[in-house]
mmCIF file of C-alpha atoms in Angstrom:
data_model
loop_
_atom_site.group_PDB
_atom_site.id
_atom_site.type_symbol
_atom_site.label_atom_id
_atom_site.label_comp_id
_atom_site.label_asym_id
_atom_site.label_seq_id
_atom_site.Cartn_x
_atom_site.Cartn_y
_atom_site.Cartn_z
ATOM 1 C CA UNK A 1266 42.414 97.904 90.269
ATOM 2 C CA UNK A 1267 45.718 96.259 89.111
ATOM 3 C CA UNK A 1268 45.672 94.375 85.851
ATOM 4 C CA UNK A 1269 45.851 90.721 86.786
ATOM 5 C CA UNK A 1270 48.868 90.199 84.477
ATOM 6 C CA UNK A 1271 52.426 91.383 85.224
ATOM 7 C CA UNK A 1272 54.579 91.417 82.111
ATOM 8 C CA UNK A 1273 58.325 91.054 81.705
ATOM 9 C CA UNK A 1274 61.079 88.521 81.837
ATOM 10 C CA UNK A 1275 60.703 86.225 84.891
ATOM 11 C CA UNK A 1276 63.878 84.255 84.614
ATOM 12 C CA UNK A 1277 67.178 86.121 84.971
ATOM 13 C CA UNK A 1278 70.577 85.881 86.725
ATOM 14 C CA UNK A 1279 72.219 87.047 89.854
ATOM 15 C CA UNK A 1280 73.868 90.465 89.423
ATOM 16 C CA UNK A 1281 71.434 91.355 86.681
ATOM 17 C CA UNK A 1282 68.001 93.127 86.554
ATOM 18 C CA UNK A 1283 64.738 92.599 84.857
ATOM 19 C CA UNK A 1284 61.836 95.162 84.476
ATOM 20 C CA UNK A 1285 58.354 94.079 85.245
ATOM 21 C CA UNK A 1286 55.362 96.241 84.453
ATOM 22 C CA UNK A 1287 51.584 96.373 85.038
ATOM 23 C CA UNK A 1288 48.888 98.466 83.280
ATOM 24 C CA UNK A 1289 47.423 99.655 86.537
ATOM 25 C CA UNK A 1290 49.368 102.915 86.569
ATOM 26 C CA UNK A 1291 51.372 104.237 89.535
ATOM 27 C CA UNK A 1292 51.774 101.458 92.207
ATOM 28 C CA UNK A 1293 54.053 99.780 94.619
ATOM 29 C CA UNK A 1294 56.216 96.741 93.935
ATOM 30 C CA UNK A 1295 57.371 94.301 96.626
ATOM 31 C CA UNK A 1296 59.296 91.044 96.870
ATOM 32 C CA UNK A 1297 58.352 88.108 99.005
ATOM 33 C CA UNK A 1298 62.050 87.212 99.269
ATOM 34 C CA UNK A 1299 64.407 90.175 99.035
ATOM 35 C CA UNK A 1300 67.338 87.835 99.680
ATOM 36 C CA UNK A 1301 66.600 86.355 96.275
ATOM 37 C CA UNK A 1302 65.059 89.162 94.320
ATOM 38 C CA UNK A 1303 65.008 92.893 95.348
ATOM 39 C CA UNK A 1304 62.157 94.943 93.976
ATOM 40 C CA UNK A 1305 62.321 98.660 93.145
ATOM 41 C CA UNK A 1306 59.343 99.962 95.053
ATOM 42 C CA UNK A 1307 58.195 102.349 92.384
ATOM 43 C CA UNK A 1308 60.027 101.213 89.189
ATOM 44 C CA UNK A 1309 59.377 97.492 88.862
ATOM 45 C CA UNK A 1310 63.108 96.909 88.345
ATOM 46 C CA UNK A 1311 63.865 93.575 89.917
ATOM 47 C CA UNK A 1312 67.433 92.826 90.890
ATOM 48 C CA UNK A 1313 68.789 89.217 91.198
ATOM 49 C CA UNK A 1314 70.595 88.816 94.524
ATOM 50 C CA UNK A 1315 70.918 85.027 95.015
ATOM 51 C CA UNK A 1316 69.753 81.935 93.183
ATOM 52 C CA UNK A 1317 66.127 80.952 94.047
ATOM 53 C CA UNK A 1318 62.499 82.072 93.543
ATOM 54 C CA UNK A 1319 60.484 84.988 94.775
ATOM 55 C CA UNK A 1320 57.004 86.258 94.328
ATOM 56 C CA UNK A 1321 56.802 89.823 93.032
ATOM 57 C CA UNK A 1322 53.647 91.662 93.908
ATOM 58 C CA UNK A 1323 52.156 94.946 92.457
ATOM 59 C CA UNK A 1324 49.426 96.998 94.194
ATOM 60 C CA UNK A 1325 48.032 100.402 93.539
ATOM 61 C CA UNK A 1326 45.498 100.560 96.402
ATOM 62 C CA UNK A 1327 42.691 99.436 94.181
ATOM 63 C CA UNK A 1328 41.522 95.789 94.641
ATOM 64 C CA UNK A 1329 43.760 92.608 94.921
ATOM 65 C CA UNK A 1330 47.395 93.024 94.186
ATOM 66 C CA UNK A 1331 48.781 91.271 91.105
ATOM 67 C CA UNK A 1332 51.660 88.829 91.546
ATOM 68 C CA UNK A 1333 54.179 86.739 89.607
ATOM 69 C CA UNK A 1334 56.896 84.309 90.439
ATOM 70 C CA UNK A 1335 60.423 85.072 89.225
ATOM 71 C CA UNK A 1336 63.410 82.698 89.128
ATOM 72 C CA UNK A 1337 66.901 83.872 89.626
ATOM 73 C CA UNK A 1338 69.709 81.650 88.331
ATOM 74 C CA UNK A 1339 73.247 81.765 89.615
ATOM 75 C CA UNK A 1340 75.940 83.546 87.613
ATOM 76 C CA UNK A 1341 79.446 82.072 87.888
ATOM 77 C CA UNK A 1342 81.881 83.900 90.039
ATOM 78 C CA UNK A 1343 85.330 85.146 88.720
ATOM 79 C CA UNK A 1344 87.639 82.358 87.579
ATOM 80 C CA UNK A 1345 90.557 81.799 90.006
ATOM 81 C CA UNK A 1346 93.903 80.812 88.483
ATOM 82 C CA UNK A 1347 96.938 82.135 86.743
ATOM 83 C CA UNK A 1348 96.633 84.300 83.581
ATOM 84 C CA UNK A 1349 99.881 82.739 82.294
ATOM 85 C CA UNK A 1350 100.365 79.010 81.655
ATOM 86 C CA UNK A 1351 103.761 77.473 80.807
ATOM 87 C CA UNK A 1352 104.495 74.848 78.236
ATOM 88 C CA UNK A 1353 104.881 71.468 79.787
ATOM 89 C CA UNK A 1354 103.052 72.373 83.020
ATOM 90 C CA UNK A 1355 99.340 71.790 83.806
ATOM 91 C CA UNK A 1356 97.359 74.455 85.647
ATOM 92 C CA UNK A 1357 94.092 74.005 87.440
ATOM 93 C CA UNK A 1358 91.337 76.741 87.402
ATOM 94 C CA UNK A 1359 88.475 76.946 89.910
ATOM 95 C CA UNK A 1360 85.128 78.798 90.286
ATOM 96 C CA UNK A 1361 83.226 79.595 93.431
ATOM 97 C CA UNK A 1362 80.043 78.011 92.032
ATOM 98 C CA UNK A 1363 80.155 74.285 91.543
ATOM 99 C CA UNK A 1364 78.503 72.242 88.845
ATOM 100 C CA UNK A 1365 79.723 74.120 85.749
ATOM 101 C CA UNK A 1366 81.568 73.147 82.553
ATOM 102 C CA UNK A 1367 85.020 74.265 81.413
ATOM 103 C CA UNK A 1368 86.066 74.966 77.855
ATOM 104 C CA UNK A 1369 88.815 76.594 75.914
ATOM 105 C CA UNK A 1370 88.246 78.971 72.989
ATOM 106 C CA UNK A 1371 91.397 77.759 71.216
ATOM 107 C CA UNK A 1372 92.280 74.074 71.776
ATOM 108 C CA UNK A 1373 95.282 74.561 69.521
ATOM 109 C CA UNK A 1374 96.800 76.707 72.290
ATOM 110 C CA UNK A 1375 95.477 74.894 75.392
ATOM 111 C CA UNK A 1376 92.916 72.228 76.258
ATOM 112 C CA UNK A 1377 91.018 72.111 79.574
ATOM 113 C CA UNK A 1378 89.281 69.206 81.267
ATOM 114 C CA UNK A 1379 85.576 69.963 81.180
ATOM 115 C CA UNK A 1380 84.841 68.880 84.774
ATOM 116 C CA UNK A 1381 88.127 69.410 86.701
ATOM 117 C CA UNK A 1382 89.351 72.660 85.168
ATOM 118 C CA UNK A 1383 92.868 71.244 84.592
ATOM 119 C CA UNK A 1384 94.467 73.112 81.622
ATOM 120 C CA UNK A 1385 97.165 71.477 79.462
ATOM 121 C CA UNK A 1386 99.203 73.882 77.268
ATOM 122 C CA UNK A 1387 99.610 72.876 73.541
ATOM 123 C CA UNK A 1388 101.333 75.765 71.833
ATOM 124 C CA UNK A 1389 102.424 79.360 72.503
ATOM 125 C CA UNK A 1390 99.457 81.736 72.178
ATOM 126 C CA UNK A 1391 96.399 82.987 73.991
ATOM 127 C CA UNK A 1392 92.989 81.400 74.672
ATOM 128 C CA UNK A 1393 89.832 82.257 76.631
ATOM 129 C CA UNK A 1394 89.007 79.922 79.388
ATOM 130 C CA UNK A 1395 85.159 79.772 79.792
ATOM 131 C CA UNK A 1396 83.161 78.351 82.743
ATOM 132 C CA UNK A 1397 79.470 77.901 82.136
ATOM 133 C CA UNK A 1398 76.631 76.788 84.387
ATOM 134 C CA UNK A 1399 74.407 76.105 81.376
ATOM 135 C CA UNK A 1400 71.442 78.049 82.862
ATOM 136 C CA UNK A 1401 71.366 81.047 80.457
ATOM 137 C CA UNK A 1402 73.621 83.250 82.582
ATOM 138 C CA UNK A 1403 76.835 84.750 81.277
ATOM 139 C CA UNK A 1404 79.888 82.580 81.338
ATOM 140 C CA UNK A 1405 82.928 83.480 83.464
ATOM 141 C CA UNK A 1406 85.869 84.162 81.081
ATOM 142 C CA UNK A 1407 89.614 84.356 81.702
ATOM 143 C CA UNK A 1408 92.128 85.165 78.995
ATOM 144 C CA UNK A 1409 95.195 82.878 79.480
ATOM 145 C CA UNK A 1410 98.505 83.272 77.649
ATOM 146 C CA UNK A 1411 100.583 80.152 77.012
ATOM 147 C CA UNK A 1412 104.289 80.896 77.155
ATOM 148 C CA UNK A 1413 107.619 79.082 77.224
ATOM 149 C CA UNK A 1414 110.413 79.685 79.720
ATOM 150 C CA UNK A 1415 112.932 82.270 78.427
ATOM 151 C CA UNK A 1416 115.862 80.911 76.512
ATOM 152 C CA UNK A 1417 119.307 82.540 76.295
ATOM 153 C CA UNK A 1418 119.412 86.302 75.658
ATOM 154 C CA UNK A 1419 120.963 87.094 72.317
ATOM 155 C CA UNK A 1420 122.843 90.348 71.512
ATOM 156 C CA UNK A 1421 126.130 92.148 72.010
ATOM 157 C CA UNK A 1422 128.239 91.470 75.022
ATOM 158 C CA UNK A 1423 129.236 95.156 75.210
ATOM 159 C CA UNK A 1424 127.852 98.613 74.576
ATOM 160 C CA UNK A 1425 129.505 101.976 74.036
ATOM 161 C CA UNK A 1426 128.374 105.016 76.107
ATOM 162 C CA UNK A 1427 125.770 106.904 74.151
ATOM 163 C CA UNK A 1428 125.055 104.058 71.775
ATOM 164 C CA UNK A 1429 122.334 101.393 71.768
ATOM 165 C CA UNK A 1430 121.792 97.734 70.852
ATOM 166 C CA UNK A 1431 118.762 95.399 70.718
ATOM 167 C CA UNK A 1432 118.567 92.231 72.777
ATOM 168 C CA UNK A 1433 116.237 89.359 71.909
ATOM 169 C CA UNK A 1434 114.669 86.328 73.500
ATOM 170 C CA UNK A 1435 112.738 83.620 71.743
ATOM 171 C CA UNK A 1436 110.076 83.405 74.474
ATOM 172 C CA UNK A 1437 107.223 85.892 74.165
ATOM 173 C CA UNK A 1438 105.434 88.064 76.735
ATOM 174 C CA UNK A 1439 108.405 89.041 78.788
ATOM 175 C CA UNK A 1440 109.764 92.296 80.306
ATOM 176 C CA UNK A 1441 113.298 93.562 80.109
ATOM 177 C CA UNK A 1442 115.204 95.271 82.976
ATOM 178 C CA UNK A 1443 118.661 96.456 83.905
ATOM 179 C CA UNK A 1444 120.369 95.763 87.169
ATOM 180 C CA UNK A 1445 121.827 99.299 87.285
ATOM 181 C CA UNK A 1446 120.171 102.041 85.094
ATOM 182 C CA UNK A 1447 122.961 104.391 86.017
ATOM 183 C CA UNK A 1448 125.183 102.254 83.865
ATOM 184 C CA UNK A 1449 122.767 101.066 81.137
ATOM 185 C CA UNK A 1450 119.053 101.404 80.544
ATOM 186 C CA UNK A 1451 116.854 99.008 78.513
ATOM 187 C CA UNK A 1452 113.302 99.403 77.159
ATOM 188 C CA UNK A 1453 111.012 97.139 79.166
ATOM 189 C CA UNK A 1454 109.162 95.943 76.086
ATOM 190 C CA UNK A 1455 111.633 96.730 73.208
ATOM 191 C CA UNK A 1456 114.797 95.263 74.538
ATOM 192 C CA UNK A 1457 116.771 98.185 73.268
ATOM 193 C CA UNK A 1458 119.647 98.971 75.711
ATOM 194 C CA UNK A 1459 121.640 102.192 75.847
ATOM 195 C CA UNK A 1460 125.008 102.726 77.524
ATOM 196 C CA UNK A 1461 125.164 105.476 80.176
ATOM 197 C CA UNK A 1462 128.552 105.171 81.929
ATOM 198 C CA UNK A 1463 131.409 102.722 82.019
ATOM 199 C CA UNK A 1464 130.891 99.525 84.018
ATOM 200 C CA UNK A 1465 129.174 96.139 83.969
ATOM 201 C CA UNK A 1466 125.523 95.551 84.175
ATOM 202 C CA UNK A 1467 123.196 92.556 84.094
ATOM 203 C CA UNK A 1468 120.123 92.731 81.832
ATOM 204 C CA UNK A 1469 117.233 90.431 82.622
ATOM 205 C CA UNK A 1470 114.225 89.142 80.585
ATOM 206 C CA UNK A 1471 111.318 87.816 82.700
ATOM 207 C CA UNK A 1472 107.932 86.332 81.698
ATOM 208 C CA UNK A 1473 105.378 84.204 83.600
ATOM 209 C CA UNK A 1474 107.445 81.029 83.130
ATOM 210 C CA UNK A 1475 110.909 82.175 84.236
ATOM 211 C CA UNK A 1476 113.813 84.490 83.618
ATOM 212 C CA UNK A 1477 117.086 84.815 81.706
ATOM 213 C CA UNK A 1478 120.082 87.138 82.457
ATOM 214 C CA UNK A 1479 123.173 88.266 80.606
ATOM 215 C CA UNK A 1480 126.052 90.536 81.801
ATOM 216 C CA UNK A 1481 127.191 93.239 79.393
ATOM 217 C CA UNK A 1482 130.025 95.762 79.583
ATOM 218 C CA UNK A 1483 129.679 99.408 78.863
ATOM 219 C CA UNK A 1484 132.773 100.956 77.293
ATOM 220 C CA UNK A 1485 133.653 104.660 76.678
ATOM 221 C CA UNK A 1486 134.621 105.922 73.314
ATOM 222 C CA UNK A 1487 138.456 105.811 73.331
ATOM 223 C CA UNK A 1488 140.069 109.088 74.415
ATOM 224 C CA UNK A 1489 143.164 110.588 72.777
ATOM 225 C CA UNK A 1490 146.193 108.319 73.157
ATOM 226 C CA UNK A 1491 148.916 109.995 75.164
ATOM 227 C CA UNK A 1492 152.690 109.291 75.397
ATOM 228 C CA UNK A 1493 155.829 109.817 73.298
ATOM 229 C CA UNK A 1494 155.356 109.090 69.681
ATOM 230 C CA UNK A 1495 159.122 108.770 69.076
ATOM 231 C CA UNK A 1496 161.132 105.831 70.124
ATOM 232 C CA UNK A 1497 164.764 104.780 69.540
ATOM 233 C CA UNK A 1498 166.036 101.464 68.441
ATOM 234 C CA UNK A 1499 166.454 99.018 71.323
ATOM 235 C CA UNK A 1500 164.324 101.261 73.586
ATOM 236 C CA UNK A 1501 160.593 101.454 74.423
ATOM 237 C CA UNK A 1502 157.867 104.050 74.949
ATOM 238 C CA UNK A 1503 154.584 103.766 76.887
ATOM 239 C CA UNK A 1504 151.331 104.968 75.492
ATOM 240 C CA UNK A 1505 148.131 105.262 77.514
ATOM 241 C CA UNK A 1506 144.468 105.916 77.192
ATOM 242 C CA UNK A 1507 142.066 106.984 79.887
ATOM 243 C CA UNK A 1508 139.291 104.801 78.598
ATOM 244 C CA UNK A 1509 138.608 101.419 80.168
ATOM 245 C CA UNK A 1510 138.721 98.236 78.183
#
């Protein structure tokens, strides 16, 4: 007959499992409430489906089945909200399960109201936003980067075909782009631009808090100057170059 005692962890969380056992040998496991806890028929592995309680029973055909009550606690859902927060602007985060507590792993970067989920940026950097139900289940965590809006782009106002130059912005976490890569390309993370053909192009720097732009001219290396190199007093000569200014 089944041993009267079922062993194993009886308090666990939604989305996780616990393994129960009985010394009665090969048997069958069942749950009184599969909507709360799902029992593996032959394994004793119990999966938490929703918060609540269920009675797990074990029988092997010999005598009265053994049973035990398990409690399934709710795990927080995924945190909803932006992964980038901007200096000077508050952002509110939410979770699909009510009743939890919010916290920030780095209050020097951002603080968060423990009950409302309203985040206030403090300085540029990153912090983990945690939402805990305080029931022993894993916290929901979201990494948030605090950024500033891009300032003016610094760097040369022109490039030469075949040469490069680095552009900078004081705001972190952004991406560089060119309005016309046939005229000039720019590394999306490095800010290194290279001239391709003559013309004018706009380079942009964008992060989660805004964007900055700057026009630059791409010039060709001067070609050979053509025209008469001799001139007489009181007369003039015209020289030319095929390169654009």
